[in-house]
Short mmCIF file of C-alpha atoms in Angstrom, two decimals:
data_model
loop_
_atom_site.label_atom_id
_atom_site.label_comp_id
_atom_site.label_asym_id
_atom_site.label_seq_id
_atom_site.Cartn_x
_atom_site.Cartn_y
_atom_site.Cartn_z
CA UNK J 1 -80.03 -77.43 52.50
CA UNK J 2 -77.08 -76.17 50.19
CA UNK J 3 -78.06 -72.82 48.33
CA UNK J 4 -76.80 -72.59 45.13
CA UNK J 5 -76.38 -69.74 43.37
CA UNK J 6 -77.18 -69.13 39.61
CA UNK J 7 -75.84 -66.54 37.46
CA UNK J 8 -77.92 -63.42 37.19
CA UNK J 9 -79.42 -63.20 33.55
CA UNK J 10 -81.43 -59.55 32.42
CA UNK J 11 -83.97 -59.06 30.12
CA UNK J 12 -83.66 -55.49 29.02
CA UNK J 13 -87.41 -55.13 27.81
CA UNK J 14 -88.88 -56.71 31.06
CA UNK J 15 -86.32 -54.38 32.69
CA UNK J 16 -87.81 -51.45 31.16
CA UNK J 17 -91.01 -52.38 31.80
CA UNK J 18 -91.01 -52.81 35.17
CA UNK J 19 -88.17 -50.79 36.50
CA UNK J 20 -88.20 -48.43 33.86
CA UNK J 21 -88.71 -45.60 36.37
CA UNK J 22 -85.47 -46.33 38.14
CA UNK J 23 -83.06 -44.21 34.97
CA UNK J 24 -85.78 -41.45 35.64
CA UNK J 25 -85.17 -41.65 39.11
CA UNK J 26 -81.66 -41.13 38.32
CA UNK J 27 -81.90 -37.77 36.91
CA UNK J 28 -81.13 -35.31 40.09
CA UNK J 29 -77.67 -37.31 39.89
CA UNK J 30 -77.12 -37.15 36.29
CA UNK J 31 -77.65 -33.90 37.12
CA UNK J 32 -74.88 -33.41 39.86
CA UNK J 33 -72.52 -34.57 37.45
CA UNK J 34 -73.69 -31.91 35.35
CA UNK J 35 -71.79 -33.54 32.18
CA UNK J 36 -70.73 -31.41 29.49
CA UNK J 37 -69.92 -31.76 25.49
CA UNK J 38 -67.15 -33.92 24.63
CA UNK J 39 -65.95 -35.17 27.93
CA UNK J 40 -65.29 -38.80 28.42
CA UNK J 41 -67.57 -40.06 30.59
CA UNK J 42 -67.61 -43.45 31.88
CA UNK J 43 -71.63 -44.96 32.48
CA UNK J 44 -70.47 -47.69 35.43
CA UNK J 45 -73.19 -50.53 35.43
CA UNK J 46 -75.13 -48.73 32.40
CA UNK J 47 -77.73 -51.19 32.37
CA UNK J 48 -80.11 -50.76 29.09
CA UNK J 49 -78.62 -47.29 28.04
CA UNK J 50 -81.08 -44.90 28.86
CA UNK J 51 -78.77 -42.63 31.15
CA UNK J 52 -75.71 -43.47 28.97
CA UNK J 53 -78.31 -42.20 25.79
CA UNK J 54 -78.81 -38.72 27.74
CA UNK J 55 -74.85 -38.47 27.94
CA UNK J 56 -74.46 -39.39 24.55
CA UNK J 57 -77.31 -36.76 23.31
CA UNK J 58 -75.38 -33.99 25.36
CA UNK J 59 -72.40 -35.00 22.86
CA UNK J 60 -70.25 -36.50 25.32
CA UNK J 61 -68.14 -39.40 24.77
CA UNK J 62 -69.52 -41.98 26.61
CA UNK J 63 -69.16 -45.43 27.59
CA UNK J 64 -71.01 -47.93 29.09
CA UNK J 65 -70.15 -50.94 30.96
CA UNK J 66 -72.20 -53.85 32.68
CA UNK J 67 -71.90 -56.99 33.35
CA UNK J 68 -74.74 -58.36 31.39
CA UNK J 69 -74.22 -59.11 27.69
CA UNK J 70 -78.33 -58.98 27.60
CA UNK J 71 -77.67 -54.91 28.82
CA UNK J 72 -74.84 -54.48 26.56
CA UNK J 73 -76.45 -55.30 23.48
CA UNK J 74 -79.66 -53.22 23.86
CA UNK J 75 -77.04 -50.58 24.24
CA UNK J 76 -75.58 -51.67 20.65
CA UNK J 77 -79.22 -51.16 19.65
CA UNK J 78 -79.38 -47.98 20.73
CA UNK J 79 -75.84 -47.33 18.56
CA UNK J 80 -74.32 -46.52 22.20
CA UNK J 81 -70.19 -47.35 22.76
CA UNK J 82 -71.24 -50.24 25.39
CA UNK J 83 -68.89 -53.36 26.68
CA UNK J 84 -69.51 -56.21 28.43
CA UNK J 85 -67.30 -55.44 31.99
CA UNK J 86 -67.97 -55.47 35.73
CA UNK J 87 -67.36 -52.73 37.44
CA UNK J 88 -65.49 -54.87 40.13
CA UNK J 89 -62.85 -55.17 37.00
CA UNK J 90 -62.20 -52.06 35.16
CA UNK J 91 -59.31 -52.08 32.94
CA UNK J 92 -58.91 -48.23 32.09
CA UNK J 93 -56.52 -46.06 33.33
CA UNK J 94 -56.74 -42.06 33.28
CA UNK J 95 -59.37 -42.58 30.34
CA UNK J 96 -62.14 -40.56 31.59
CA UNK J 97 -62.85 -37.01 32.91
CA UNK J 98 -65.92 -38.42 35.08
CA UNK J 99 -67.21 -41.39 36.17
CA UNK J 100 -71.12 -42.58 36.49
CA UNK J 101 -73.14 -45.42 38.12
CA UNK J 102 -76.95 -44.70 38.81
CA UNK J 103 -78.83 -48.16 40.76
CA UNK J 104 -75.79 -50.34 39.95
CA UNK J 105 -72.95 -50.22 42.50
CA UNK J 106 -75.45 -52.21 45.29
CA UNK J 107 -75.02 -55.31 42.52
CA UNK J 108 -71.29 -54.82 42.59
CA UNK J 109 -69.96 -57.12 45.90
CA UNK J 110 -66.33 -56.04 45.95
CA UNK J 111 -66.78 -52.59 46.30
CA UNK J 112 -62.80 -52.13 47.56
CA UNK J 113 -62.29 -53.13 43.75
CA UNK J 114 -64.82 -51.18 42.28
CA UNK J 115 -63.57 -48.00 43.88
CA UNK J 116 -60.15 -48.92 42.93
CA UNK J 117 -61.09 -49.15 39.29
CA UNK J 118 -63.13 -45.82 39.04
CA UNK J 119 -59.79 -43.86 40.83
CA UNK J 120 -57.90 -45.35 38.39
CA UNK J 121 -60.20 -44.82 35.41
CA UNK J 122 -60.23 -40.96 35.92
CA UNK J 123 -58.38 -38.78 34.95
CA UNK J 124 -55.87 -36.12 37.09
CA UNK J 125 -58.91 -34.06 38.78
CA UNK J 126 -62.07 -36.51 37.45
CA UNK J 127 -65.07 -36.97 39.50
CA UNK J 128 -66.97 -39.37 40.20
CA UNK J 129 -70.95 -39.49 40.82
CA UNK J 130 -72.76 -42.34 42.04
CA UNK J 131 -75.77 -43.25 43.32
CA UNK J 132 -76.53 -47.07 45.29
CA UNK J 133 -78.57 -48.71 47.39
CA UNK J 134 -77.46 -48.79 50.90
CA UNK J 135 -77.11 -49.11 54.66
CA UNK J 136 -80.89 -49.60 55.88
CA UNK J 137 -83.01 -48.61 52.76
CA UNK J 138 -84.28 -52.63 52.18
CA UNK J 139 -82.94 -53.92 55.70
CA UNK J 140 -86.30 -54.86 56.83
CA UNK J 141 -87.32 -56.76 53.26
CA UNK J 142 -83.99 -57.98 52.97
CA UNK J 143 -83.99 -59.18 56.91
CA UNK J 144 -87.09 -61.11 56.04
CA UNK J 145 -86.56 -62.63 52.91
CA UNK J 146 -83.36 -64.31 55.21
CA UNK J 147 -85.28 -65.20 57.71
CA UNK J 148 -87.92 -67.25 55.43
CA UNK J 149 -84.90 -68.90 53.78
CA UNK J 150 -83.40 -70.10 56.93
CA UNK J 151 -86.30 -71.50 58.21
CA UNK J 152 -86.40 -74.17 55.10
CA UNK J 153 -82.65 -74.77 56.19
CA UNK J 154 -81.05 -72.38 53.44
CA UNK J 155 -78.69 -70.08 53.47
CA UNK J 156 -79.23 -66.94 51.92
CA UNK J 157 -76.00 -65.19 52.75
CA UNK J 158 -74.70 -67.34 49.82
CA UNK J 159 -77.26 -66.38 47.70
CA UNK J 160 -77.38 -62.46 48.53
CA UNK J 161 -76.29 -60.75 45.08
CA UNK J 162 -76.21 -57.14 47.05
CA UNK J 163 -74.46 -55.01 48.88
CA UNK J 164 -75.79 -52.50 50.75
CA UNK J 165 -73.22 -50.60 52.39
CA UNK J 166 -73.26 -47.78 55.49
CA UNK J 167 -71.43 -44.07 54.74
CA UNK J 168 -69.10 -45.30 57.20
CA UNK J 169 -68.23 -48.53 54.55
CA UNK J 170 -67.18 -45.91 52.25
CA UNK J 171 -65.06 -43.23 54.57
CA UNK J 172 -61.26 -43.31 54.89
#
């Protein structure tokens, strides 16, 4: 049987409801970056705001990007600088002192792009601070969930909307 794949849609109030806890698990790296007042900080896959709120209540100049319009505007709502923009095509170029992403780069496929876009995005001596899914974390769920679909004669490499890479992916 032919998988097809549908476009991912958010709700940002179900989000918060029931993953809610994932931007509060996301505070030991917001913490690494250790942002400061009035840098530029870029909030890669910003989801619903609530990280990109914390930079923006430091008094940084922040600003989010997702992919989801749904995201994007309860960012609006939340008077946060937000765009509608995946992170596999970022379109800045030495705007930002750092860059961001908490539980968003595992949704982003072409990571070769991705990384691309964040170098160019910073600025001369810019960091960057992210935090993914990866390597074996959901290999057992994930090597399951395949399994079921290919016994009803589906594939679900083409419907896989993750990436979960090694530390070796992301050397050299």
């Amino acid at each position: 049987m032919e998988a097809k794949k549908t476009e991912q849609t958010w709700n940002p109030d179900r989000y918060e409801r029931n993953a809610g806890f994932v931007a509060d698990l996301g505070t030991p790296v917001f913490d690494l970056l250790a942002p400061v007042a009035d840098e530029k900080i870029l909030d890669l896959g910003c989801g619903h705001g609530k990280l990109t709120g914390k930079f923006a209540d430091l008094g940084a100049d922040v600003t989010g990007v997702d992919a989801s319009p749904e995201q994007i505007a309860a960012c609006h709502k939340l008077g946060l600088n937000a765009r509608v923009l995946s992170g596999e095509s970022l379109d800045y170029n030495g705007d930002f002192d750092a860059v961001f992403s908490n539980a968003a780069l595992h949704w982003m496929q072409k990571a070769d792009d991705v990384i691309a876009g964040v170098y160019r995005a910073l600025k001369p001596g810019g960091r960057f601070v992210g935090e993914m899914g990866g390597g074996d974390n959901v290999k057992k769920v994930s090597d399951a969930l395949l399994a079921a679909l290919a016994q009803r004669r589906i594939d679900g490499n083409a419907l896989w909307p993750w990436y979960f890479p090694t530390t070796d992916d992301y050397r050299g």
